[in-house]
PDB file of C-alpha atoms in Angstrom:
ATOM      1  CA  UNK A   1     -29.154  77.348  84.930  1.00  0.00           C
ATOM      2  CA  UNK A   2     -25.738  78.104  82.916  1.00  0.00           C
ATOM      3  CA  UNK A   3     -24.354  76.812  79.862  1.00  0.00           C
ATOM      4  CA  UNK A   4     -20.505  75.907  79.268  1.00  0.00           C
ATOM      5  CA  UNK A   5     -19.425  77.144  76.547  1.00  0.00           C
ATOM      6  CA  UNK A   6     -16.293  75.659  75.094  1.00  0.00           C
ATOM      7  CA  UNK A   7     -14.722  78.131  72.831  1.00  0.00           C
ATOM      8  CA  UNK A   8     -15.531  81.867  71.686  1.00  0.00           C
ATOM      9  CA  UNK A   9     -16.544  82.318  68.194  1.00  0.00           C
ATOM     10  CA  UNK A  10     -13.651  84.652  67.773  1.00  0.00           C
ATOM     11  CA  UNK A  11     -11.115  81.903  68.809  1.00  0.00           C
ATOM     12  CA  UNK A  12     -13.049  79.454  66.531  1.00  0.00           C
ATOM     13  CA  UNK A  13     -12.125  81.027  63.539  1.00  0.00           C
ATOM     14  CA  UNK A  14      -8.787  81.969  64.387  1.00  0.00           C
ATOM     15  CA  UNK A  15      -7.844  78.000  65.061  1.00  0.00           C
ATOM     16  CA  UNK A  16      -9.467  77.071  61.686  1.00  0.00           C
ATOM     17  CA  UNK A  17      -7.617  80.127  59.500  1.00  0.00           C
ATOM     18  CA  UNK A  18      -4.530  78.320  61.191  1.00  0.00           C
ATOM     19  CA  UNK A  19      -5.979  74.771  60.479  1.00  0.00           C
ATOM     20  CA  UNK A  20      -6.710  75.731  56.408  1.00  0.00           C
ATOM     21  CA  UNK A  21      -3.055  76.689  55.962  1.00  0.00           C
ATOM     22  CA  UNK A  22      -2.213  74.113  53.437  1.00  0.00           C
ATOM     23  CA  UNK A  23       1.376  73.263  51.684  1.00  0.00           C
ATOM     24  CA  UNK A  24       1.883  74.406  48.022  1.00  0.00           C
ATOM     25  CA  UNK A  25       3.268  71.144  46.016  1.00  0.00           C
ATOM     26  CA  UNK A  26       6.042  71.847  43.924  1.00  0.00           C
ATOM     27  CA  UNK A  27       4.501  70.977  39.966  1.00  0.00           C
ATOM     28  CA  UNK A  28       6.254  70.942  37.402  1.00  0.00           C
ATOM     29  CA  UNK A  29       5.336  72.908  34.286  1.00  0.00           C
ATOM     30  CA  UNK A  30       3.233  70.649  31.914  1.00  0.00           C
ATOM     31  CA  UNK A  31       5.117  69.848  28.624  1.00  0.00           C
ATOM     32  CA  UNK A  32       1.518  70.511  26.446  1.00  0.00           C
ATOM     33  CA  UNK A  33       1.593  74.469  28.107  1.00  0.00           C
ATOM     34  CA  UNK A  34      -1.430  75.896  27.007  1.00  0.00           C
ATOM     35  CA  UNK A  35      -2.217  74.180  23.871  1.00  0.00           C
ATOM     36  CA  UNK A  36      -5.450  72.763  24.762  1.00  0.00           C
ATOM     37  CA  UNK A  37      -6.535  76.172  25.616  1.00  0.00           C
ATOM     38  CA  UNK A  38      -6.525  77.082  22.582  1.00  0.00           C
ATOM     39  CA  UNK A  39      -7.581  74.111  20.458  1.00  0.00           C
ATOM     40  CA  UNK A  40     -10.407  74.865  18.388  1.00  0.00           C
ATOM     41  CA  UNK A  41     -12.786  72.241  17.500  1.00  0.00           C
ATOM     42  CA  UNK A  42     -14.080  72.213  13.630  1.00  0.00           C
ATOM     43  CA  UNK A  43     -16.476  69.593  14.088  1.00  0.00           C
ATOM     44  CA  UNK A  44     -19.433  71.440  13.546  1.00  0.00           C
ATOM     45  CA  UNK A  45     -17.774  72.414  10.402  1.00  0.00           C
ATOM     46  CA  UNK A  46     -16.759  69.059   9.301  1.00  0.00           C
ATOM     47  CA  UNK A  47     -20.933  68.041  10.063  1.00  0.00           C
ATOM     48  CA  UNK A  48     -22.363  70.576   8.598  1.00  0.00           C
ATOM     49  CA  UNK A  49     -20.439  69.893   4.738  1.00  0.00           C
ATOM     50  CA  UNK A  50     -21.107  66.135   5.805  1.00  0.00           C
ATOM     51  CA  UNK A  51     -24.777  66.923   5.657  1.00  0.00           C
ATOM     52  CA  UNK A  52     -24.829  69.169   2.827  1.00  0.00           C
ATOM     53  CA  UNK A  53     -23.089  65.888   0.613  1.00  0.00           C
ATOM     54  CA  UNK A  54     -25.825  63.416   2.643  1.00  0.00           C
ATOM     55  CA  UNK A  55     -28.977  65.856   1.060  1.00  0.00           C
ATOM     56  CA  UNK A  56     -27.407  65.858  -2.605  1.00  0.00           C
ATOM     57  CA  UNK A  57     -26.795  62.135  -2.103  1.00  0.00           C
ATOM     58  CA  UNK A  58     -30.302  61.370  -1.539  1.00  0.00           C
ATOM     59  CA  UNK A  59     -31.669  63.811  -3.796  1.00  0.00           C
ATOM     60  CA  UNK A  60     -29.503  62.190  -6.574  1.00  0.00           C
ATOM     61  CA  UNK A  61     -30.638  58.892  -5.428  1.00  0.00           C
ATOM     62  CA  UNK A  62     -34.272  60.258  -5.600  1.00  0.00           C
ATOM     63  CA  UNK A  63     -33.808  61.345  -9.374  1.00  0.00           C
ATOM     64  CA  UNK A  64     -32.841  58.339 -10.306  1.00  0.00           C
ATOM     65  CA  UNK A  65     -35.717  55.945  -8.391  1.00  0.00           C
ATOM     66  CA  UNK A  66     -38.151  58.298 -10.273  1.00  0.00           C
ATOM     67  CA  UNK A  67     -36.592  58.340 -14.056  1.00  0.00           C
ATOM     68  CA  UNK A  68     -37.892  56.212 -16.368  1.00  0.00           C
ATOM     69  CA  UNK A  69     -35.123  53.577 -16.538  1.00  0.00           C
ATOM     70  CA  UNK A  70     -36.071  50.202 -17.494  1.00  0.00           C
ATOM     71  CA  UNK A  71     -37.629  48.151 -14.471  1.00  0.00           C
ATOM     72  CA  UNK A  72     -34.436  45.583 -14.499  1.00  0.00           C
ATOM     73  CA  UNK A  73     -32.195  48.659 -13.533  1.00  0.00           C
ATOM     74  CA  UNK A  74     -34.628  50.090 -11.064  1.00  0.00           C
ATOM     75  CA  UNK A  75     -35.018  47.025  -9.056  1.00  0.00           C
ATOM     76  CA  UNK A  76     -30.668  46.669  -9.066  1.00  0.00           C
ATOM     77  CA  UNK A  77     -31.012  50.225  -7.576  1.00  0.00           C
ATOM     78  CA  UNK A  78     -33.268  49.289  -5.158  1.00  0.00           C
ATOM     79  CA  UNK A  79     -31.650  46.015  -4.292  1.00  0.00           C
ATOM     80  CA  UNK A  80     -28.344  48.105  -3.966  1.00  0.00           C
ATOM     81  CA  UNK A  81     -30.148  50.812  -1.380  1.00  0.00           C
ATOM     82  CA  UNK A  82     -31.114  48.272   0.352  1.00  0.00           C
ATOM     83  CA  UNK A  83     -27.989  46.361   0.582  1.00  0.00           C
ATOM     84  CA  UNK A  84     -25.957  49.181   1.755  1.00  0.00           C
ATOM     85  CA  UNK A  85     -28.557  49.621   4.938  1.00  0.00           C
ATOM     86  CA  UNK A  86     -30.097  53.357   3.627  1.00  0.00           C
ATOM     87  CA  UNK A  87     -33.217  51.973   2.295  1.00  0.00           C
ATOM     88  CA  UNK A  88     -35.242  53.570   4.972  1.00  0.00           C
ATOM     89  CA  UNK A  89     -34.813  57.095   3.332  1.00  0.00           C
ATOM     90  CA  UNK A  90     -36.522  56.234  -0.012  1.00  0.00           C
ATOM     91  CA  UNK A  91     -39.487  53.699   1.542  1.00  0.00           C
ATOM     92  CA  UNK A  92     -42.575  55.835   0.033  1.00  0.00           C
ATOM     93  CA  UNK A  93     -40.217  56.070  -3.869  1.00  0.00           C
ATOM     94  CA  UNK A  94     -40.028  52.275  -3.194  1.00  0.00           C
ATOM     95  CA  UNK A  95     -43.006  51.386  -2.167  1.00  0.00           C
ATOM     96  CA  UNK A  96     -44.302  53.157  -5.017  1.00  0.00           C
ATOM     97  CA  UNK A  97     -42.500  51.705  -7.779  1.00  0.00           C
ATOM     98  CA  UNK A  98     -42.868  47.957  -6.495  1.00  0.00           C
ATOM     99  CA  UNK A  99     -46.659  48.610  -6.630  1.00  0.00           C
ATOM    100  CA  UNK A 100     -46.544  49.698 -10.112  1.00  0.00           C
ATOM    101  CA  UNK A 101     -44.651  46.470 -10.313  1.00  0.00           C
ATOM    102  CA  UNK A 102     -47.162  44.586  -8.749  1.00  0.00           C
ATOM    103  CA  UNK A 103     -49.671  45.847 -10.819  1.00  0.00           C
ATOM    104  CA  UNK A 104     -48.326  45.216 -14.018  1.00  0.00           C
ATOM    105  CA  UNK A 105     -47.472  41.813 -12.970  1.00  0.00           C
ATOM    106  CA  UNK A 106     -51.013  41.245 -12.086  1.00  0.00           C
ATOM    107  CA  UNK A 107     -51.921  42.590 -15.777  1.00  0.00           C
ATOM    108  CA  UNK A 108     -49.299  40.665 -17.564  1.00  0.00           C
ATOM    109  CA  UNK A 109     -46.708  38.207 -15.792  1.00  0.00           C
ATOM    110  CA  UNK A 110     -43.633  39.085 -13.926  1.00  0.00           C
ATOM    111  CA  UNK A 111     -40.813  39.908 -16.793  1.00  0.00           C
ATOM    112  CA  UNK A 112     -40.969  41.053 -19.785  1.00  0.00           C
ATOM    113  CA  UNK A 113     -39.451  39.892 -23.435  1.00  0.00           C
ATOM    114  CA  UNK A 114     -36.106  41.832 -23.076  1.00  0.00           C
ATOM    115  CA  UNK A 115     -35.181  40.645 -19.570  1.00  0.00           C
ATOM    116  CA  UNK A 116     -37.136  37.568 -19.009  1.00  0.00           C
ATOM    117  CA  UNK A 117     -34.012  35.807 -17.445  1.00  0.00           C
ATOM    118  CA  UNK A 118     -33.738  33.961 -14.180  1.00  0.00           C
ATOM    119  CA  UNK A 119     -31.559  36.759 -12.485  1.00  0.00           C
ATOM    120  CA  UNK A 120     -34.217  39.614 -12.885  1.00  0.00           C
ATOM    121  CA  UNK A 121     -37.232  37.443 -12.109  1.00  0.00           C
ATOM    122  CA  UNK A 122     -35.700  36.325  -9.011  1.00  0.00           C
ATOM    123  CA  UNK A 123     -34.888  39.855  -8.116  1.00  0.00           C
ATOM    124  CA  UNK A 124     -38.815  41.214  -8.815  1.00  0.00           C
ATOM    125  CA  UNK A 125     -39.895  38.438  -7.112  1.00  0.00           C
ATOM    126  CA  UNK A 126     -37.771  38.663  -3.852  1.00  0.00           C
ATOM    127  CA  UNK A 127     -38.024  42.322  -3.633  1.00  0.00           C
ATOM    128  CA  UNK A 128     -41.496  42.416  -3.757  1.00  0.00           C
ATOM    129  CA  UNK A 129     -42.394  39.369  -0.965  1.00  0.00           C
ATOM    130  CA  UNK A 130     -39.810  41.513   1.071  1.00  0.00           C
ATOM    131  CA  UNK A 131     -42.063  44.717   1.022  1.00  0.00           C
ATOM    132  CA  UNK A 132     -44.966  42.043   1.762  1.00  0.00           C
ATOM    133  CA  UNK A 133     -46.721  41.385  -1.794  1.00  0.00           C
ATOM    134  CA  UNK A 134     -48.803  38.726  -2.652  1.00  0.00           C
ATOM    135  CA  UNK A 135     -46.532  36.941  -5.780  1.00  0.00           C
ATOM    136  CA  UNK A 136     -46.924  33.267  -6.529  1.00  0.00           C
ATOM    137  CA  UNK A 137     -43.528  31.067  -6.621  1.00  0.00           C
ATOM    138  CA  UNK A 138     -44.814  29.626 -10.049  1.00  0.00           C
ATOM    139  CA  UNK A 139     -43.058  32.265 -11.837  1.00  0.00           C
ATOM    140  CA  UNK A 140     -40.140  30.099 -11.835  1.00  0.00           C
ATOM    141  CA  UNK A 141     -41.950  26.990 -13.876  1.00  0.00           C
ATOM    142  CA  UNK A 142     -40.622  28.406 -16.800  1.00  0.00           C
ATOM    143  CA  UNK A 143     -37.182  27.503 -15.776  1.00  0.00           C
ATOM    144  CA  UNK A 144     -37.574  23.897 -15.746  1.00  0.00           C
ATOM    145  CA  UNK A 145     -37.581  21.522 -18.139  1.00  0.00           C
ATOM    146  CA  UNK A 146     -40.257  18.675 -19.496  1.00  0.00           C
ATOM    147  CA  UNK A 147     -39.391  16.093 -17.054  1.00  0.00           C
ATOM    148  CA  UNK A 148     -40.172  18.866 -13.902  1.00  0.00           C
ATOM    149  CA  UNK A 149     -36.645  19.347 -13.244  1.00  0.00           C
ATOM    150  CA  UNK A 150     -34.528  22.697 -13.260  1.00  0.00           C
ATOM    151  CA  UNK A 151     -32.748  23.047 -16.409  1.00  0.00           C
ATOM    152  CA  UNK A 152     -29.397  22.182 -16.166  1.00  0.00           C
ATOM    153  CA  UNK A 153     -28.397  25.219 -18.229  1.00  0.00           C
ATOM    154  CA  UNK A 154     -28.885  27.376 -15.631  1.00  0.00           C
ATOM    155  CA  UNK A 155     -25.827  26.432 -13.795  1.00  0.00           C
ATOM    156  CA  UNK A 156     -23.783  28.431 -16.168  1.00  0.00           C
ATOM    157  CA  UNK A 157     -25.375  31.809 -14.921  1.00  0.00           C
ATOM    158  CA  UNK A 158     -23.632  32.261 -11.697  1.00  0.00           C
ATOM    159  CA  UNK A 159     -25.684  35.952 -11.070  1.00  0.00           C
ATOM    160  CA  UNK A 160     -29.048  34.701 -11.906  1.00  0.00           C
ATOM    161  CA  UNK A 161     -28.332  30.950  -9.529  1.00  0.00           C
ATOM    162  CA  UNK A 162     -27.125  33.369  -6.798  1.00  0.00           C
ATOM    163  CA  UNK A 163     -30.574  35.814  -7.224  1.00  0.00           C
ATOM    164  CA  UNK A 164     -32.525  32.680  -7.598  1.00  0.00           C
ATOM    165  CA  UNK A 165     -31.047  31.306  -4.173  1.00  0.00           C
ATOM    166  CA  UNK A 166     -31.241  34.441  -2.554  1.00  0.00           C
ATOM    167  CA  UNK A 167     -35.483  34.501  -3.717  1.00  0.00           C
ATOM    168  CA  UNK A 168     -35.835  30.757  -2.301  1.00  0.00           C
ATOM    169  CA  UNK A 169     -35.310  32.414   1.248  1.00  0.00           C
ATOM    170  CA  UNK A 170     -38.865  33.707   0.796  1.00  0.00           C
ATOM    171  CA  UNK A 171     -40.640  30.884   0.582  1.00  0.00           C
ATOM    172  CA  UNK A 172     -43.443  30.110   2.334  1.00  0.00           C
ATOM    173  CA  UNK A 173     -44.978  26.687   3.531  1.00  0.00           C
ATOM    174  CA  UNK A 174     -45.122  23.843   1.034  1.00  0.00           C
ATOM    175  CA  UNK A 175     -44.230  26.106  -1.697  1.00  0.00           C
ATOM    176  CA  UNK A 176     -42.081  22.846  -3.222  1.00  0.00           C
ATOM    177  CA  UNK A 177     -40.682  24.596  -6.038  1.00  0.00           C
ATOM    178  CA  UNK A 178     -38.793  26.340  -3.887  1.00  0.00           C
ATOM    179  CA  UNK A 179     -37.298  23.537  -2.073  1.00  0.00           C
ATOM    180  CA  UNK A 180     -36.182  22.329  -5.527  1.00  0.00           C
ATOM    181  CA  UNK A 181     -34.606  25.969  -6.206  1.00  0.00           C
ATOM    182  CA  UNK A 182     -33.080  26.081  -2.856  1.00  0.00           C
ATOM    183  CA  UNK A 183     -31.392  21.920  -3.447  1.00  0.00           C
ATOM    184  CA  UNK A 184     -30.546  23.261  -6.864  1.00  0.00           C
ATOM    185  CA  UNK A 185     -29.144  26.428  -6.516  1.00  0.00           C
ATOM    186  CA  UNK A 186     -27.330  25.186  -3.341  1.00  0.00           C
ATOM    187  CA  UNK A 187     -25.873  22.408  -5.231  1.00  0.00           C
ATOM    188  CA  UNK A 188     -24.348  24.296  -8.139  1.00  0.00           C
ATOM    189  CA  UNK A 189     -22.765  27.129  -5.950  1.00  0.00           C
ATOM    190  CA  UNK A 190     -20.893  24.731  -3.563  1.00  0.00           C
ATOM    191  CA  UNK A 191     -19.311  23.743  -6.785  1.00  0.00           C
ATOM    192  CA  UNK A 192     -18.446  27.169  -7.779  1.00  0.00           C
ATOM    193  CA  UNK A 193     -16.862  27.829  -5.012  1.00  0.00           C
ATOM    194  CA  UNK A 194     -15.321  24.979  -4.476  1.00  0.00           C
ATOM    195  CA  UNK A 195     -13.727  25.266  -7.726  1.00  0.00           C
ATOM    196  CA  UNK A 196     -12.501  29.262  -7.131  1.00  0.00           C
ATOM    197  CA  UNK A 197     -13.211  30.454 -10.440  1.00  0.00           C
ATOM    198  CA  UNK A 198     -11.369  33.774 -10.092  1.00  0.00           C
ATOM    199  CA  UNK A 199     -14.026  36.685 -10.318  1.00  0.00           C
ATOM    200  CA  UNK A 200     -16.192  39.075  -8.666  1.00  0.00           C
ATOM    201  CA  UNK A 201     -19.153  36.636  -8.511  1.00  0.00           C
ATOM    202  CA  UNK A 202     -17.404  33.389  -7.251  1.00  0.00           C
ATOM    203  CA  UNK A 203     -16.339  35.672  -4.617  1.00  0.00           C
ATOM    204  CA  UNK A 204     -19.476  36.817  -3.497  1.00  0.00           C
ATOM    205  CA  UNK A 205     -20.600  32.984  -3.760  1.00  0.00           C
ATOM    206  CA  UNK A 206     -18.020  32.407  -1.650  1.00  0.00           C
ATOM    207  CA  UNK A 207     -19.750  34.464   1.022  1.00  0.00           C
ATOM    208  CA  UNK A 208     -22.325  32.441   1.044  1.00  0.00           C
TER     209      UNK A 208
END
């Protein structure tokens, strides 16, 4: 029995050296020549001095949580962290100071005589049923008057209405006083802002 055999290896090769030949296109030279050759990247440098300015940032930060500043400007600090998304790298400084907090308010009432005002109570008490404590919504009582109602006062203290509104988003189930807050509060800012007082905090009513 034979085999055919169609072509010789040797012809094989010489068909497909003919077959490869292929046409040189005519390029022209590229405007950028051989810049991107030699381009450099300085990321790594631009990181690296970007990280050394992140660690003294939070070390700063860190000093501050843990100096003994009064509690109305540690819990603005706080608030501010947390506002500008970076809370998560100071959780165990704040979890530590709001539990001091919590302690003391156990011991003796949320506030104290120098900054028993509705902005910083709102604040304590927000901030600390954010980071799950057990605080009771009575604290506010003391800002209504003998007939049950909110005092009308208040109004005039755009920060501490805006705080206060801002704590009534924490309320729980049939926590009524906080309905009131919220109806108050609400009330008294739509007017703000539909007046346009010209300043920082009718602007950031506004927003609301």
């Amino acid at each position: 029995m034979s085999l055919e055999v169609s072509a010789s290896p040797a012809k094989v090769i010489q068909n497909a050296g003919k077959d490869s030949t292929r046409r040189s296109a005519n390029y022209h030279p590229s405007i950028w020549g051989d810049h991107f050759l030699q381009y450099t990247c300085d990321t790594q440098e631009t990181d690296d001095g970007s990280n050394v300015k992140h660690l003294e940032l939070k070390k700063e930060i860190r000093r501050m949580l843990k100096a003994d500043n009064k509690p109305s400007r540690t819990l603005q600090l706080i608030d501010a962290i947390q506002r500008l998304g970076v809370s998560y790298h100071f959780e165990s400084e704040i979890d530590e100071i709001l539990g001091k907090l919590h302690e003391a308010h156990q011991d003796c009432g949320l506030g104290d005589n120098e900054n028993d005002e509705l902005y910083y109570i709102s604040l304590q008490f927000r901030l600390l049923r954010q980071h799950g404590y057990k605080i009771s919504a009575d604290v506010f009582k003391k800002f209504k008057d003998r007939d049950g109602n909110f005092k009308t006062s208040l109004a005039k203290d755009v920060r501490g209405m805006l705080s206060l509104y801002e704590a009534t988003h924490l309320g729980v189930h049939e926590e009524n006083i906080l309905d009131e807050a919220l109806a108050f509060t609400t009330s008294h800012l739509e007017s703000i802002a539909a007046h346009q007082i010209s300043s920082p905090l009718a602007e950031q009513v506004m927003k609301y």
